[in-house]
GROMACS .gro file of C-alpha atoms in nm:
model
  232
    1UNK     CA    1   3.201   1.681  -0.136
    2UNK     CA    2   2.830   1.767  -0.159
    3UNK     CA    3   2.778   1.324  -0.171
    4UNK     CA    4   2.935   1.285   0.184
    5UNK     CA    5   2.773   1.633   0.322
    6UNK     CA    6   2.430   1.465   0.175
    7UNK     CA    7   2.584   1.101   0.327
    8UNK     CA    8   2.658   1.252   0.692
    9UNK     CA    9   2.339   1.529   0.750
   10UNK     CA   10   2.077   1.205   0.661
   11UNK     CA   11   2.278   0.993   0.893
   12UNK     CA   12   2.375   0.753   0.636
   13UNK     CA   13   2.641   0.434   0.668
   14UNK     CA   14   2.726   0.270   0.393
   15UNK     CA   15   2.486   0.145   0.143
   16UNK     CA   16   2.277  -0.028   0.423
   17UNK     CA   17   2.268   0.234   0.686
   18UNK     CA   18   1.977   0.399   0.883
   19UNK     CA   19   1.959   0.734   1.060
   20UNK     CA   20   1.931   0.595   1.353
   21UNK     CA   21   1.817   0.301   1.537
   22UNK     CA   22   1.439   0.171   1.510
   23UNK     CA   23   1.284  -0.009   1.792
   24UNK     CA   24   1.001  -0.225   1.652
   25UNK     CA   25   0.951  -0.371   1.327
   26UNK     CA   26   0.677  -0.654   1.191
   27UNK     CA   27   0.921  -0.950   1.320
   28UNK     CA   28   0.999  -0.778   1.661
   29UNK     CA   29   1.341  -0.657   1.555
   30UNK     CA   30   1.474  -0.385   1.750
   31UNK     CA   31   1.793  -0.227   1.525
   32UNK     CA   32   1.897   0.022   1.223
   33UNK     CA   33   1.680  -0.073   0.929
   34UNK     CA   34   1.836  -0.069   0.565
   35UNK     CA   35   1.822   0.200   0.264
   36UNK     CA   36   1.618   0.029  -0.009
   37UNK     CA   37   1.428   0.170  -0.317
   38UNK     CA   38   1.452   0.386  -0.659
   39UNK     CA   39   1.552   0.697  -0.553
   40UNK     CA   40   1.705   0.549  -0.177
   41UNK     CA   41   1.500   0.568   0.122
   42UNK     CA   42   1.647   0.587   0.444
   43UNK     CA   43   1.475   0.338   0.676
   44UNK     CA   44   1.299   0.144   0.413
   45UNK     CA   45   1.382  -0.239   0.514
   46UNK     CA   46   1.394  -0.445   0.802
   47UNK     CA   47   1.705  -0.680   0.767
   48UNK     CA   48   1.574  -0.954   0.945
   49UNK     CA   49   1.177  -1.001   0.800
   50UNK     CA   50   1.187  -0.709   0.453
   51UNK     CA   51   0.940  -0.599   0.585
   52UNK     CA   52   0.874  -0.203   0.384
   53UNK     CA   53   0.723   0.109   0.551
   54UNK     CA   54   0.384   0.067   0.396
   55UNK     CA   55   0.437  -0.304   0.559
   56UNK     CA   56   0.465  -0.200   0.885
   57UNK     CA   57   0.231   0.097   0.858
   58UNK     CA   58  -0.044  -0.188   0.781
   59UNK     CA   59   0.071  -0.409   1.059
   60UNK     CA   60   0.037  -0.167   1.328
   61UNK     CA   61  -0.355  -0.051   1.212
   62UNK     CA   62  -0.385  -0.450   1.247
   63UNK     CA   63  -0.241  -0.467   1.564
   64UNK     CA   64  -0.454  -0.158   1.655
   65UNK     CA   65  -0.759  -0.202   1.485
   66UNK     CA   66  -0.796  -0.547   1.292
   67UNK     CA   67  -0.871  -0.757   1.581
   68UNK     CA   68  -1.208  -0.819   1.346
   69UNK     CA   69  -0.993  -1.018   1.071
   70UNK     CA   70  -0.896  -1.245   1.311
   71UNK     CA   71  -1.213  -1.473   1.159
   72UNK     CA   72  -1.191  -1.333   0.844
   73UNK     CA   73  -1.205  -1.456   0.492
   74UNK     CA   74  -0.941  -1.205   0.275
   75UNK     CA   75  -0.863  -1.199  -0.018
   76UNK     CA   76  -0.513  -1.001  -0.114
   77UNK     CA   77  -0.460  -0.849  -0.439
   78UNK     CA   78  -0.122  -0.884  -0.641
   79UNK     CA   79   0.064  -1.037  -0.314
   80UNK     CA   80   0.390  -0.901  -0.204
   81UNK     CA   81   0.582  -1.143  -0.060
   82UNK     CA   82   0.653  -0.974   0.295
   83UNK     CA   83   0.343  -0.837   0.307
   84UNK     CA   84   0.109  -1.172   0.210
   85UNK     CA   85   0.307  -1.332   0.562
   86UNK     CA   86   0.228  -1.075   0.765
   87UNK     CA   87  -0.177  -1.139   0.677
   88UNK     CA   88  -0.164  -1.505   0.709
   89UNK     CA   89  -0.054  -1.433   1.048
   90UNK     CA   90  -0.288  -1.174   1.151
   91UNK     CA   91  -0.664  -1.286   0.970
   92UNK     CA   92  -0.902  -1.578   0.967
   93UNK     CA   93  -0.866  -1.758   0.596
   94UNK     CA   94  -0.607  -1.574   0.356
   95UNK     CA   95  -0.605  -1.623  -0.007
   96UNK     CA   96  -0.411  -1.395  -0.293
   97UNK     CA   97  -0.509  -1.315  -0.627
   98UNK     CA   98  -0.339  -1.185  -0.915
   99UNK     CA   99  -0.384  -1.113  -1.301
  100UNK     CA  100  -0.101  -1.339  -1.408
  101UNK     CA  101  -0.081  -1.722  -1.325
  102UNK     CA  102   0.139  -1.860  -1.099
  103UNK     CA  103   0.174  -1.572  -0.904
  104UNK     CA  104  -0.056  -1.653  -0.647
  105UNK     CA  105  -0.324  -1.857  -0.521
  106UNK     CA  106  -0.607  -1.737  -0.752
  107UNK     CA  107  -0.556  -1.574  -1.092
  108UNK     CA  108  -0.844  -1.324  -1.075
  109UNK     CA  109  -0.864  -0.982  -1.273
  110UNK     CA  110  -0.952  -0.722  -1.051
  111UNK     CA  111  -1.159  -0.498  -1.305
  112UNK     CA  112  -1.382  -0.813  -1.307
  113UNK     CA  113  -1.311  -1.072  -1.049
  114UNK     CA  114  -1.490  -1.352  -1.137
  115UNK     CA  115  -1.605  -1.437  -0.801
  116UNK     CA  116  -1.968  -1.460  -0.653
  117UNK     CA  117  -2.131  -1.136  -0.456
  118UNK     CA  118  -2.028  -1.082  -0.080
  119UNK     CA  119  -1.746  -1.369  -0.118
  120UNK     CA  120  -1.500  -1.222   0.106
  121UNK     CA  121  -1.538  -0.997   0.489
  122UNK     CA  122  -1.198  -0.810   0.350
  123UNK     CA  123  -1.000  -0.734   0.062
  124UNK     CA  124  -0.613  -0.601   0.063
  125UNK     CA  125  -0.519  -0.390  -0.195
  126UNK     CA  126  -0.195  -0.206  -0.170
  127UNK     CA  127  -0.029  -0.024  -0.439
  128UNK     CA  128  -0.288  -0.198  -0.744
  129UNK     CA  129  -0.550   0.066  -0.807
  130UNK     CA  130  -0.241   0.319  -0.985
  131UNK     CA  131  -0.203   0.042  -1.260
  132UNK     CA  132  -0.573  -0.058  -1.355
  133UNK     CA  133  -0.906   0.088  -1.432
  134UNK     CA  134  -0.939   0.214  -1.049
  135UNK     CA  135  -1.352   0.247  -1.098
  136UNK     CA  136  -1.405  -0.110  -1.267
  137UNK     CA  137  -1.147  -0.230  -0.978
  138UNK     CA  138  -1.343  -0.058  -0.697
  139UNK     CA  139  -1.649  -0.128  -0.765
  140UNK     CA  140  -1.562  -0.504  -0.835
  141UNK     CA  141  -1.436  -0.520  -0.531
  142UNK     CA  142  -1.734  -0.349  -0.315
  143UNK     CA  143  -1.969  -0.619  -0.505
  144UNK     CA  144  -1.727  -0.915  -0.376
  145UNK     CA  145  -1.722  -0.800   0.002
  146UNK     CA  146  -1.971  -0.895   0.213
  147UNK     CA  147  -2.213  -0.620   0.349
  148UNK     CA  148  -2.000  -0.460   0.723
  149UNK     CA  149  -1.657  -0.588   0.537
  150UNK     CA  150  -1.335  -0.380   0.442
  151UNK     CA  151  -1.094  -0.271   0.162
  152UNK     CA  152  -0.776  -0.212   0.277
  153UNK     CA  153  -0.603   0.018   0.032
  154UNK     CA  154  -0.267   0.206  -0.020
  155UNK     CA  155  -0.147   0.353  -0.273
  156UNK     CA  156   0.082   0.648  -0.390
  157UNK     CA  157  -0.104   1.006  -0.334
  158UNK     CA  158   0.024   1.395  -0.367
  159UNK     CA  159  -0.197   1.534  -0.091
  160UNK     CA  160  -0.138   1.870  -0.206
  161UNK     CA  161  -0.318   1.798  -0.563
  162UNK     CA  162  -0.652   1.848  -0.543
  163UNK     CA  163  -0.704   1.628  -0.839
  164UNK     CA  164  -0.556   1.318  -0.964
  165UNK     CA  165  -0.341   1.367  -1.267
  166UNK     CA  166  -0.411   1.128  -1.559
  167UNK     CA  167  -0.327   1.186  -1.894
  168UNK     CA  168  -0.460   0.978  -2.221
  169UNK     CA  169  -0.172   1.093  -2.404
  170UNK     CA  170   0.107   0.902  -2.200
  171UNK     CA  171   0.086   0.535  -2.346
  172UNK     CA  172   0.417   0.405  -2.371
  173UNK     CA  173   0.666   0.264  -2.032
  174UNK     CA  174   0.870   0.563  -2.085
  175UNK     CA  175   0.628   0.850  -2.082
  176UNK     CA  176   0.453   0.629  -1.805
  177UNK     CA  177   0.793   0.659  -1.576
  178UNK     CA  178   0.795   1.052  -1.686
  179UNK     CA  179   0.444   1.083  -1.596
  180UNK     CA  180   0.369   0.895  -1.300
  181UNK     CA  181   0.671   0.780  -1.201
  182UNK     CA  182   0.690   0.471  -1.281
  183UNK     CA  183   0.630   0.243  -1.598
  184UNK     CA  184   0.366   0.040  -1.531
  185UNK     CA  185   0.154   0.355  -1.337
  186UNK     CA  186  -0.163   0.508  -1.474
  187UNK     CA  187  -0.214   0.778  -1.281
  188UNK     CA  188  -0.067   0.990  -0.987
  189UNK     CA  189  -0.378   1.031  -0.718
  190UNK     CA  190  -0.395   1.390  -0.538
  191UNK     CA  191  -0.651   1.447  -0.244
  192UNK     CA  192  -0.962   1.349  -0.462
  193UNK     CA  193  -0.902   0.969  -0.454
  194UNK     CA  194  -1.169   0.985  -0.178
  195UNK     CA  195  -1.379   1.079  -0.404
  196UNK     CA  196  -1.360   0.779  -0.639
  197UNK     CA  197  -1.342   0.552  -0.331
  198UNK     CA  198  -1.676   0.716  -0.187
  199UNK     CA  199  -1.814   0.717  -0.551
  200UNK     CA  200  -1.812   0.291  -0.552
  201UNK     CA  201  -2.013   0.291  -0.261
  202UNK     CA  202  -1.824   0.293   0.054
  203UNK     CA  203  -1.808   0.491   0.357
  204UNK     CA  204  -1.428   0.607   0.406
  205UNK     CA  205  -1.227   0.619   0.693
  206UNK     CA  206  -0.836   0.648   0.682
  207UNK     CA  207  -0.546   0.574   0.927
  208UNK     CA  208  -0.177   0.770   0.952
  209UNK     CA  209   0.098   0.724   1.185
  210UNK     CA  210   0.199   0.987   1.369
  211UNK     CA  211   0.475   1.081   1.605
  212UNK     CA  212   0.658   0.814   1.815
  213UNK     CA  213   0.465   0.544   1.606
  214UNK     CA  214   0.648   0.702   1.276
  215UNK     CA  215   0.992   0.681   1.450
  216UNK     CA  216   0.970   0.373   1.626
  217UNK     CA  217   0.813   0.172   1.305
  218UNK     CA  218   1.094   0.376   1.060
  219UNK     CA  219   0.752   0.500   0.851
  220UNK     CA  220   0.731   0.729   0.586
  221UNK     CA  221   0.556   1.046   0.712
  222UNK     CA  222   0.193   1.099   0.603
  223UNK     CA  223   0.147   0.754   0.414
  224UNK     CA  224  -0.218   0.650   0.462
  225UNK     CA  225  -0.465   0.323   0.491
  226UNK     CA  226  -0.768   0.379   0.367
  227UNK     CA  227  -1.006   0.165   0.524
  228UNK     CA  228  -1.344   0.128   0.260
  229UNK     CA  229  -1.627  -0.037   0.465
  230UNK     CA  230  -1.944  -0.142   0.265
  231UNK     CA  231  -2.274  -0.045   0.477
  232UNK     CA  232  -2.486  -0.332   0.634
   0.00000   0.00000   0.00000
């Protein structure tokens, strides 16, 4: 009884439903977007191009704001599939980058990517900096981009923590799901992960959805994109 009260107050129908209709998604599909995820999210998937939230939440500060990485050389960071087409389309030379081979076009570590200063006007990084060294990785990646250029990052934060929660104790998968979450996580960021990004040397700036954009895009309220610009 309290399943199909939960089922029919979230708008829910069947194991693919949506609350309700969404009217713009990466692809240009107009429809009811599926449930995907560990625990379920309404809304998370576009059925035609898989596109996730934090997808689309990127695409539309492109859209809005990237017209800049149209010439761009970028380099993206352990490559989601969905996500690595939507770049291609939308920048200037696109290549990925991950620890392990074969999983994308350069096997690069990000704690020390063994590429040459200023090699790249923008970097992706979404979802990467919970699972490393996140001050090797940022500053790595601030000696890579070229002076004026961008890291794009997203990641999972707890605004309402004023501090991010790490804990040298929690080694193993299991206490690392406990912890964090999820197995292969770190660390849980609160509001200071400004703080580290700002401590690697960039200037900060940050981009949220709000309103009709969160309900037309089927976004999850309050995700971010922090944009890290090196200074000329």
């Amino acid at each position: 009884m309290v399943a199909e009260f939960l089922r029919r107050s979230l708008g829910l129908h069947g194991s693919k439903g949506a609350s309700f209709p969404r009217t713009r998604s990466v692809c240009g599909y107009s429809g009811r977007f599926q449930t995907a995820g560990r625990p379920r999210r309404i809304d998370a998937r576009c059925p035609r191009c898989g596109s996730a939230e934090r997808y689309r939440l990127l695409a539309l500060w492109l859209d809005r704001h990237g017209s800049a990485l149209t010439t761009a050389r970028v380099l993206h960071f352990a490559p989601e599939k969905g996500l690595a087409k939507l770049l291609k389309a939308r920048v200037g030379s696109y290549q990925s980058a991950d620890v392990a081979p074969g999983r994308a076009d350069l096997v690069l570590n990000i704690e020390a990517i063994a590429e040459p200063d200023a090699s790249y006007d923008a970097i992706v990084c979404s979802h990467v900096l919970e699972h490393v060294d996140d001050r090797k990785a940022l500053l790595e990646m601030y000696r890579v981009l070229k002076p004026g250029g961008v890291v794009l990052i997203m990641l999972p934060v707890i605004e309402g923590w004023s501090t991010t929660y790490e804990n040298k104790s929690v080694v193993t998968p299991e206490d690392r799901a406990r912890h964090y979450g999820q197995s292969d996580h770190v660390r849980y960021y609160g509001a200071d992960v400004r703080d580290r990004i700002r401590a690697a040397g960039f200037k900060l700036d940050e981009f949220t959805a709000q309103g009709e954009d969160v309900l037309a895009y089927g976004l999850s309220r309050g995700e971010k994109v922090f944009i890290a610009t090196k200074p000329l």
